[in-house]
């Protein structure tokens, strides 16, 4: 039952952006309309949230016209809710306006004012962890397929472990690893590896088991060994499942890295950017970091979606 | 690896590895021997046994093995409890501070996560029902919803804590934002789950929109609803705990993890992790149980 229950999870979340790309052909107008509606709602929400500050600052006897209040609402330095154009301006300034690297003490170093640099600091451990987690996940799935004891012993725990909010203790794991002397990319990648591991295991087990018994019997009549069956039938058949899981796991890996950066005093990275923003009340900085994270997530999932389409097309499996 | 060779090959390999480890470090050999012995036992049971008992026994033995190895390794290698406390120490801490853990559980799970989960899912279901009548909005909102569901929403925690204060309300708000879109996407999918024939049949009965919804489309959407609910239950716990890192009253799981960690009271941190793991599994189990009761007719439940 549990296995059946986890499968739609992968298709539901993983179909996500791939489906978005596919739907984009016929749905540009509706998507634009929805995005427009969200932006409008956002602007409208700014008015009640930010106007209190404008009225407070003007004093009780000041006579403010509606225009005065509106211009104050949309152009504060530390608004409760920054207006979209403020976030866009901050993104432009920190992405295009600042070089990612700058000359300091005679050598080229990362520029902490550039959001690109922070994004890189988050993306590098995410990708490393994603690769490690995916590799380990595929290996474990292959083991589970071929070993009954592994299937019965490990699989229930792999599913149960998804119920444990491991993300919540990610910062602690980082500090402990730092205490043992493991620093740099590795601790953060460990979290993202853990998070990307289980979606791949569950998806790959499903994928490797997807060939029909007819196909398996055919290979048996060819007297194919377990290794040959794996290479020629099971692995190719599992690819659609693999890509669906990869999309879920790369998004999870990114979230893992960002959360891992939170209370550990990391100085660079999107998570650190969020935290310093919240310490100093720099709401625009928080929102721009959030949007950068969103752009990164979209980029990663989009890349995997692209790889999926190209691969499946060459295999003749494209829908 | 044919069936003939396997029984001799694998144990032999295990003994060889243990002997090799004995040359490096006897403690390592002991840990490895315990691992191989438990694995051998499991392999034997899995190969010979059949039925529900084995399905239950094998994972239990595997879990106990992991915990036993953890204890053994920490004790043998004298790992400092500041880095990794042994399970017995965590169990002691757990038993000794049940009132604190209970208060944290109520604050974070019941007040923060569950209330947020209920509000978020209810809002998503209502939104799905509202959008359902407009194909235009559906075509626009589904890709956007799918996109948002993949974003690191947990990053909005600092903003929402700033808006709603340090109490449980801000945690519930984070949970609402986190669960809304996954639930919306699942529910939109679910409302389309009934097929044309069934809907046409309802039409021939002259059923109204409300009747079709109540008698056909909502029941058909239930498997998708529960699937979304399962995803959201994990997200809710994570959201509530992570939001507490950004500010909380002096209780709550996230708060306790953060402060105990600052005081290097690692057994307490692990006890809280155990609480959240237990709560997460219990919540998942509860949802799965209700699902089985309500969607008994679905193929995935009958299988």
Coordinates of N, CA, C and O in Angstrom, one line a residue, chain A residues 2-3 140-160 201 205 209, chain B residues 35 38-66:
Chain A
X2 N 1.9 1.2 0.9 CA 2.7 2.4 1.0 C 3.4 2.8 -0.3 O 3.5 3.9 -0.6
X3 N 3.8 1.7 -1.0 CA 4.6 2.0 -2.2 C 3.6 2.7 -3.2 O 4.0 3.6 -3.9
X140 N 21.4 1.9 -4.5 CA 20.5 1.2 -3.5 C 19.3 0.6 -4.2 O 18.9 -0.6 -3.9
X141 N 18.8 1.3 -5.2 CA 17.6 0.8 -5.8 C 17.9 -0.5 -6.6 O 17.2 -1.5 -6.6
X142 N 19.1 -0.5 -7.2 CA 19.5 -1.7 -7.9 C 19.7 -2.9 -6.9 O 19.3 -4.0 -7.2
X143 N 20.3 -2.6 -5.8 CA 20.4 -3.6 -4.7 C 19.1 -4.1 -4.3 O 18.9 -5.3 -4.1
X144 N 18.2 -3.2 -4.1 CA 16.8 -3.6 -3.6 C 16.2 -4.5 -4.6 O 15.5 -5.5 -4.2
X145 N 16.3 -4.2 -5.9 CA 15.7 -5.1 -6.9 C 16.2 -6.5 -6.9 O 15.5 -7.4 -7.1
X146 N 17.6 -6.6 -6.6 CA 18.2 -7.9 -6.8 C 18.3 -8.7 -5.5 O 18.7 -9.8 -5.4
X147 N 17.9 -8.1 -4.3 CA 18.1 -8.8 -3.0 C 16.8 -8.7 -2.2 O 16.4 -7.6 -1.9
X148 N 16.3 -9.8 -1.9 CA 15.0 -9.9 -1.3 C 15.1 -9.3 0.2 O 14.2 -8.6 0.6
X149 N 16.2 -9.7 0.8 CA 16.4 -9.2 2.2 C 16.4 -7.7 2.2 O 15.9 -7.0 3.1
X150 N 17.1 -7.1 1.3 CA 17.3 -5.7 1.2 C 15.9 -5.0 0.9 O 15.5 -4.0 1.5
X151 N 15.2 -5.6 0.0 CA 13.8 -5.1 -0.3 C 13.0 -5.1 0.9 O 12.3 -4.0 1.2
X152 N 12.9 -6.2 1.6 CA 12.0 -6.3 2.8 C 12.5 -5.4 3.9 O 11.7 -4.9 4.7
X153 N 13.8 -5.4 4.1 CA 14.4 -4.7 5.3 C 14.5 -3.2 5.1 O 14.2 -2.4 6.0
X154 N 15.0 -2.8 3.9 CA 15.3 -1.4 3.8 C 14.2 -0.5 3.3 O 14.0 0.6 3.7
X155 N 13.4 -1.1 2.4 CA 12.3 -0.3 1.7 C 11.4 0.4 2.7 O 11.1 1.5 2.6
X156 N 10.8 -0.4 3.7 CA 9.9 0.3 4.6 C 10.6 1.5 5.3 O 9.9 2.5 5.5
X157 N 11.8 1.3 5.6 CA 12.5 2.4 6.3 C 12.8 3.6 5.4 O 12.7 4.8 5.8
X158 N 13.1 3.3 4.1 CA 13.3 4.4 3.2 C 12.0 5.2 3.1 O 12.0 6.4 3.0
X159 N 10.8 4.5 3.1 CA 9.6 5.3 3.0 C 9.3 6.0 4.3 O 8.9 7.2 4.3
X160 N 9.5 5.3 5.4 CA 9.2 5.9 6.7 C 10.1 7.1 7.0 O 9.7 8.1 7.6
X201 N 15.5 6.7 -4.7 CA 15.4 5.3 -4.4 C 14.0 4.8 -4.7 O 13.8 3.8 -5.4
X205 N 13.2 2.2 -7.8 CA 12.7 0.9 -7.5 C 11.5 0.6 -8.3 O 11.3 -0.4 -9.0
X209 N 11.3 -1.9 -11.7 CA 10.3 -3.0 -11.7 C 9.3 -2.8 -12.7 O 8.3 -3.6 -12.8
Chain B
X35 N 27.1 -6.5 12.2 CA 26.3 -6.1 11.0 C 26.0 -7.3 10.1 O 24.9 -7.5 9.7
X38 N 23.6 -9.8 11.7 CA 22.2 -9.4 11.6 C 21.7 -9.5 10.1 O 20.6 -9.9 9.9
X39 N 22.6 -9.1 9.2 CA 22.2 -9.1 7.8 C 21.9 -10.6 7.3 O 21.0 -10.8 6.6
X40 N 22.8 -11.5 7.8 CA 22.7 -12.9 7.4 C 21.3 -13.4 8.0 O 20.6 -14.1 7.2
X41 N 21.0 -13.1 9.2 CA 19.8 -13.5 9.8 C 18.6 -13.0 9.0 O 17.7 -13.8 8.6
X42 N 18.7 -11.7 8.6 CA 17.6 -11.1 7.8 C 17.5 -11.8 6.4 O 16.4 -12.1 6.0
X43 N 18.6 -12.1 5.8 CA 18.6 -12.7 4.5 C 18.0 -14.1 4.6 O 17.2 -14.5 3.7
X44 N 18.4 -14.8 5.7 CA 17.8 -16.1 5.9 C 16.3 -16.1 6.0 O 15.6 -16.9 5.4
X45 N 15.8 -15.2 6.9 CA 14.4 -15.1 7.1 C 13.7 -14.7 5.8 O 12.7 -15.3 5.5
X46 N 14.3 -13.8 5.1 CA 13.6 -13.3 3.9 C 13.6 -14.4 2.8 O 12.6 -14.5 2.1
X47 N 14.6 -15.3 2.8 CA 14.6 -16.3 1.8 C 13.7 -17.5 2.2 O 13.0 -18.0 1.3
X48 N 13.6 -17.8 3.4 CA 12.8 -19.0 3.8 C 11.4 -18.7 4.2 O 10.5 -19.4 3.9
X49 N 11.2 -17.5 4.9 CA 9.9 -17.3 5.4 C 8.9 -16.7 4.4 O 9.3 -16.2 3.3
X50 N 7.6 -16.8 4.7 CA 6.6 -16.2 3.8 C 5.5 -15.6 4.7 O 5.4 -15.9 5.9
X51 N 4.8 -14.7 4.1 CA 3.6 -14.2 4.9 C 3.8 -12.9 5.6 O 4.9 -12.3 5.5
X52 N 2.8 -12.5 6.3 CA 2.7 -11.1 6.8 C 3.8 -11.0 8.0 O 4.3 -9.9 8.2
X53 N 4.0 -12.1 8.7 CA 4.9 -12.0 9.8 C 6.3 -11.6 9.4 O 7.0 -10.8 10.0
X54 N 6.8 -12.2 8.3 CA 8.1 -11.9 7.7 C 8.2 -10.5 7.3 O 9.1 -9.8 7.5
X55 N 7.1 -10.1 6.6 CA 7.0 -8.7 6.1 C 7.2 -7.7 7.3 O 7.7 -6.6 7.1
X56 N 6.8 -8.1 8.4 CA 6.9 -7.2 9.6 C 8.2 -7.4 10.3 O 8.9 -6.5 10.7
X57 N 8.7 -8.7 10.4 CA 9.9 -9.0 11.1 C 11.2 -8.4 10.5 O 12.0 -7.9 11.2
X58 N 11.3 -8.6 9.2 CA 12.5 -8.2 8.5 C 12.9 -6.7 8.7 O 14.0 -6.4 9.2
X59 N 11.9 -5.8 8.5 CA 12.3 -4.4 8.7 C 12.5 -4.1 10.2 O 13.4 -3.2 10.5
X60 N 11.8 -4.8 11.1 CA 12.0 -4.5 12.5 C 13.5 -4.9 12.9 O 14.2 -4.2 13.6
X61 N 13.9 -6.1 12.4 CA 15.3 -6.5 12.7 C 16.2 -5.6 12.1 O 17.2 -5.2 12.8
X62 N 16.0 -5.1 10.9 CA 16.9 -4.1 10.3 C 17.0 -2.8 11.1 O 18.1 -2.3 11.4
X63 N 15.8 -2.3 11.6 CA 15.9 -1.1 12.4 C 16.6 -1.3 13.7 O 17.4 -0.5 14.1
X64 N 16.3 -2.4 14.4 CA 17.0 -2.7 15.6 C 18.5 -2.9 15.4 O 19.3 -2.4 16.3
X65 N 18.9 -3.5 14.3 CA 20.3 -3.6 14.0 C 21.0 -2.3 13.9 O 22.0 -2.0 14.5
X66 N 20.3 -1.3 13.2 CA 20.9 0.0 13.0 C 21.1 0.6 14.4 O 22.1 1.2 14.7

